[in-house]
Amino acid sequence: AQSVSQHNHHVILSEAASLELGCNYSYGGTVNLFWYVQYPGQHLQLLLKYFSGDPLVKGIKGFEAEFIKSKFSFNLRKPSVQWSDTAEYFCAVTTPVTSGTYKYIFGTGTRLKVLA
Amino acid sequence: DTGVSQDPRHKITKRGQNVTFRCDPISEHNRLYWYRQTLGQGPEFLTYFQNEAQLEKSRLLSDRFSAERPKGSFSTLEIQRTEQGDSAMYLCASSPGQGNFYEQYFGPGTRLTVT
């Protein structure tokens, strides 16, 4: 079955530290990849997405992610985190089910806490 | 605000009762999705609609669950004969039908507690 794995469930960093959150998916076909973020008390919102083209994608708030097809990975990075990045981060993938329809799969999430 | 809205935000019900949740998508978004999220887990896909057509249903959606989107605008999710295992956050999301239709906009969710 298709799945998305996020290896780090909880991450604690100090401000200005670099961040990398892992995401691996299991599906051999064409995928669309996403990172969503949920700040405390807020809705899930899109951080960045990959459909095709340049495997290094940039999102909002200085985040970026790299799609490595051979590793089935889509890791999220930020060179220098801020206290305001404290949130839960979800990796997600869409895979085609039948022509014109898609299945959405989310990872279990990573809770990031940034210490001021 | 023209974001996705959900009603109610919280629902406490006794086991065996039926509950219905409503989702109003962003205006003119023709795709609408339902997810369930339990503590420590990511959203689990339940079903999705394009306009009024229900195009995909997860195996998680048992016979007690039914979703509708009769006019292609708002949607309802009904759970019959609730069980304690149904306690979760139920999320709704919508997306445009073309262009960025993969990008989903989420609502605040309805938290269901079954006692």
Short mmCIF file of C-alpha atoms in Angstrom, two decimals:
data_model
loop_
_atom_site.label_atom_id
_atom_site.label_comp_id
_atom_site.label_asym_id
_atom_site.label_seq_id
_atom_site.Cartn_x
_atom_site.Cartn_y
_atom_site.Cartn_z
CA ALA A 1 0.00 0.00 0.00
CA GLN A 2 1.12 3.51 -0.66
CA SER A 3 2.43 5.34 2.37
CA VAL A 4 4.28 8.41 3.52
CA SER A 5 6.85 8.17 6.30
CA GLN A 6 8.08 11.02 8.41
CA HIS A 7 10.93 9.78 10.50
CA ASN A 8 11.14 12.56 13.05
CA HIS A 9 8.06 12.80 15.24
CA HIS A 10 9.40 15.50 17.53
CA VAL A 11 12.22 17.92 16.85
CA ILE A 12 13.53 20.57 19.22
CA LEU A 13 15.90 23.21 17.91
CA SER A 14 17.32 26.49 19.07
CA GLU A 15 16.71 29.60 17.04
CA ALA A 16 19.11 29.99 14.10
CA ALA A 17 19.72 26.25 13.91
CA SER A 18 19.28 24.52 10.58
CA LEU A 19 16.32 22.26 10.00
CA GLU A 20 15.84 19.17 7.92
CA LEU A 21 12.72 17.04 8.20
CA GLY A 22 12.65 13.74 6.42
CA CYS A 23 9.85 12.45 4.22
CA ASN A 24 9.79 9.25 2.23
CA TYR A 25 6.95 7.84 0.20
CA SER A 26 6.26 4.46 -1.28
CA TYR A 27 4.90 4.67 -4.79
CA GLY A 28 6.73 4.00 -8.00
CA GLY A 29 4.66 6.12 -10.34
CA THR A 30 4.15 9.81 -10.86
CA VAL A 31 3.50 11.70 -7.67
CA ASN A 32 2.83 15.21 -6.57
CA LEU A 33 4.46 16.14 -3.28
CA PHE A 34 3.57 18.67 -0.63
CA TRP A 35 4.54 19.98 2.74
CA TYR A 36 1.78 21.43 4.88
CA VAL A 37 2.22 23.27 8.16
CA GLN A 38 -0.13 23.71 11.07
CA TYR A 39 0.74 26.50 13.47
CA PRO A 40 -0.74 26.26 16.96
CA GLY A 41 -4.45 26.97 16.83
CA GLN A 42 -4.51 27.43 13.07
CA HIS A 43 -5.60 25.50 9.99
CA LEU A 44 -3.36 23.34 7.89
CA GLN A 45 -1.77 25.47 5.21
CA LEU A 46 0.43 24.75 2.24
CA LEU A 47 4.13 25.37 2.70
CA LEU A 48 5.37 24.20 -0.68
CA LYS A 49 4.66 21.74 -3.47
CA TYR A 50 6.38 19.78 -6.20
CA PHE A 51 4.68 18.72 -9.42
CA SER A 52 7.51 18.52 -11.96
CA GLY A 53 10.62 20.31 -13.14
CA ASP A 54 13.32 21.61 -10.81
CA PRO A 55 13.50 19.14 -7.93
CA LEU A 56 14.47 21.90 -5.53
CA VAL A 57 11.37 23.85 -4.67
CA LYS A 58 11.06 26.93 -2.56
CA GLY A 59 8.10 27.73 -0.40
CA ILE A 60 6.96 30.39 1.96
CA LYS A 61 8.91 31.67 4.96
CA GLY A 62 12.30 30.53 3.68
CA PHE A 63 11.47 26.83 3.49
CA GLU A 64 12.63 24.63 0.65
CA ALA A 65 12.39 20.95 -0.21
CA GLU A 66 14.29 18.66 -2.50
CA PHE A 67 12.69 15.85 -4.45
CA ILE A 68 15.08 12.92 -4.93
CA LYS A 69 13.27 10.43 -7.09
CA SER A 70 15.82 7.65 -6.64
CA LYS A 71 15.36 7.84 -2.88
CA PHE A 72 11.60 8.42 -2.93
CA SER A 73 12.27 11.38 -0.67
CA PHE A 74 11.06 14.93 -0.32
CA ASN A 75 12.90 16.42 2.64
CA LEU A 76 12.06 19.83 4.02
CA ARG A 77 14.83 22.26 4.91
CA LYS A 78 15.35 25.69 6.36
CA PRO A 79 18.81 27.13 6.95
CA SER A 80 17.90 29.10 10.07
CA VAL A 81 14.74 28.49 12.06
CA GLN A 82 12.86 31.07 14.06
CA TRP A 83 10.72 30.73 17.15
CA SER A 84 7.69 31.38 14.94
CA ASP A 85 8.41 28.17 13.01
CA THR A 86 7.15 26.18 15.97
CA ALA A 87 4.41 24.08 14.40
CA GLU A 88 3.51 20.65 13.13
CA TYR A 89 4.70 19.77 9.64
CA PHE A 90 3.05 17.22 7.39
CA CYS A 91 4.39 15.70 4.24
CA ALA A 92 1.76 14.61 1.70
CA VAL A 93 1.62 12.91 -1.67
CA THR A 94 -1.08 12.51 -4.27
CA THR A 95 -1.14 9.43 -6.40
CA PRO A 96 -3.51 8.68 -9.26
CA VAL A 97 -6.16 6.09 -8.55
CA THR A 98 -8.16 6.07 -11.75
CA SER A 99 -8.08 8.42 -14.66
CA GLY A 100 -8.77 11.89 -13.39
CA THR A 101 -9.01 10.97 -9.72
CA TYR A 102 -6.35 11.04 -7.06
CA LYS A 103 -5.66 9.67 -3.65
CA TYR A 104 -4.11 11.91 -1.02
CA ILE A 105 -1.84 10.45 1.63
CA PHE A 106 -0.38 12.39 4.55
CA GLY A 107 2.47 11.44 6.81
CA THR A 108 2.04 11.31 10.57
CA GLY A 109 3.58 14.72 11.06
CA THR A 110 6.61 16.18 12.81
CA ARG A 111 6.20 18.49 15.76
CA LEU A 112 8.86 21.17 15.69
CA LYS A 113 9.60 23.25 18.72
CA VAL A 114 12.00 26.13 18.36
CA LEU A 115 13.50 27.50 21.55
CA ALA A 116 14.01 31.22 21.72
CA ASP B 1 -13.21 35.80 5.09
CA THR B 2 -13.79 33.45 2.18
CA GLY B 3 -11.89 30.45 3.50
CA VAL B 4 -13.24 26.95 4.07
CA SER B 5 -15.67 26.87 6.97
CA GLN B 6 -16.92 23.93 8.98
CA ASP B 7 -19.81 23.60 11.35
CA PRO B 8 -19.96 22.73 14.16
CA ARG B 9 -16.44 23.20 15.47
CA HIS B 10 -17.03 20.79 18.31
CA LYS B 11 -19.54 18.00 18.77
CA ILE B 12 -20.02 15.75 21.76
CA THR B 13 -22.40 12.89 21.28
CA LYS B 14 -23.32 9.64 22.93
CA ARG B 15 -22.47 6.34 21.38
CA GLY B 16 -25.16 5.20 19.00
CA GLN B 17 -26.32 8.66 18.02
CA ASN B 18 -26.11 10.06 14.51
CA VAL B 19 -24.13 13.21 13.75
CA THR B 20 -23.86 15.41 10.71
CA PHE B 21 -21.13 17.88 9.88
CA ARG B 22 -21.18 20.61 7.28
CA CYS B 23 -18.41 22.03 5.14
CA ASP B 24 -18.60 25.16 3.03
CA PRO B 25 -15.72 25.29 0.57
CA ILE B 26 -14.12 28.34 -0.91
CA SER B 27 -16.52 29.81 -3.42
CA GLU B 28 -16.12 28.30 -6.89
CA HIS B 29 -13.78 25.55 -5.74
CA ASN B 30 -15.27 22.51 -7.38
CA ARG B 31 -13.22 19.89 -5.52
CA LEU B 32 -14.01 19.11 -1.92
CA TYR B 33 -12.32 16.61 0.37
CA TRP B 34 -13.01 15.05 3.76
CA TYR B 35 -10.30 13.77 6.07
CA ARG B 36 -10.18 12.31 9.55
CA GLN B 37 -7.34 13.06 11.92
CA THR B 38 -6.69 11.34 15.23
CA LEU B 39 -4.14 12.30 17.84
CA GLY B 40 -0.59 11.80 16.68
CA GLN B 41 -1.59 11.00 13.14
CA GLY B 42 -1.76 12.91 9.91
CA PRO B 43 -5.03 13.51 8.10
CA GLU B 44 -6.48 10.32 6.65
CA PHE B 45 -8.29 10.67 3.37
CA LEU B 46 -11.98 9.74 3.49
CA THR B 47 -13.56 10.91 0.28
CA TYR B 48 -13.62 13.59 -2.33
CA PHE B 49 -16.06 15.29 -4.68
CA GLN B 50 -15.74 17.05 -7.94
CA ASN B 51 -18.79 19.23 -8.09
CA GLU B 52 -21.62 16.96 -6.90
CA ALA B 53 -19.96 13.71 -7.98
CA GLN B 54 -18.26 11.62 -5.31
CA LEU B 55 -15.19 10.34 -7.14
CA GLU B 56 -13.24 8.45 -4.55
CA LYS B 57 -13.99 6.84 -1.21
CA SER B 58 -11.50 5.41 1.20
CA ARG B 59 -11.95 2.00 2.73
CA LEU B 60 -11.97 3.91 6.02
CA LEU B 61 -15.40 5.14 5.07
CA SER B 62 -17.53 2.37 6.51
CA ASP B 63 -21.20 1.88 5.80
CA ARG B 64 -22.00 4.12 8.75
CA PHE B 65 -20.41 7.08 7.01
CA SER B 66 -22.01 8.94 4.14
CA ALA B 67 -21.07 12.16 2.43
CA GLU B 68 -23.03 14.30 0.06
CA ARG B 69 -22.55 17.41 -1.97
CA PRO B 70 -25.96 17.78 -3.57
CA LYS B 71 -25.54 21.03 -5.42
CA GLY B 72 -21.82 21.04 -5.85
CA SER B 73 -21.35 23.67 -3.17
CA PHE B 74 -21.45 22.74 0.53
CA SER B 75 -21.02 19.17 1.68
CA THR B 76 -22.25 17.13 4.61
CA LEU B 77 -20.65 14.17 6.32
CA GLU B 78 -22.97 11.99 8.35
CA ILE B 79 -21.95 9.30 10.79
CA GLN B 80 -24.67 6.93 11.88
CA ARG B 81 -24.64 4.91 15.08
CA THR B 82 -21.47 6.58 16.31
CA GLU B 83 -18.84 4.55 18.09
CA GLN B 84 -16.10 5.68 20.43
CA GLY B 85 -13.56 4.96 17.72
CA ASP B 86 -15.16 7.68 15.62
CA SER B 87 -13.78 10.32 18.00
CA ALA B 88 -11.47 12.41 15.87
CA MET B 89 -11.03 15.71 14.10
CA TYR B 90 -12.89 15.77 10.80
CA LEU B 91 -11.26 18.07 8.29
CA CYS B 92 -12.64 19.48 5.10
CA ALA B 93 -10.57 20.94 2.28
CA SER B 94 -11.32 22.38 -1.12
CA SER B 95 -9.37 23.11 -4.24
CA PRO B 96 -9.95 24.71 -7.63
CA GLY B 97 -10.84 22.40 -10.48
CA GLN B 98 -8.09 23.55 -12.78
CA GLY B 99 -4.58 24.84 -12.53
CA ASN B 100 -3.64 24.57 -8.89
CA PHE B 101 -6.32 22.02 -8.15
CA TYR B 102 -3.88 19.85 -6.24
CA GLU B 103 -3.42 22.60 -3.70
CA GLN B 104 -5.90 22.11 -0.93
CA TYR B 105 -7.23 24.75 1.40
CA PHE B 106 -8.24 23.35 4.76
CA GLY B 107 -10.97 24.35 7.14
CA PRO B 108 -10.63 24.51 10.92
CA GLY B 109 -12.12 21.05 11.41
CA THR B 110 -14.92 19.59 13.51
CA ARG B 111 -13.78 17.82 16.65
CA LEU B 112 -16.05 14.89 17.44
CA THR B 113 -16.09 13.27 20.86
CA VAL B 114 -18.17 10.14 21.29
CA THR B 115 -18.87 9.27 24.91
#
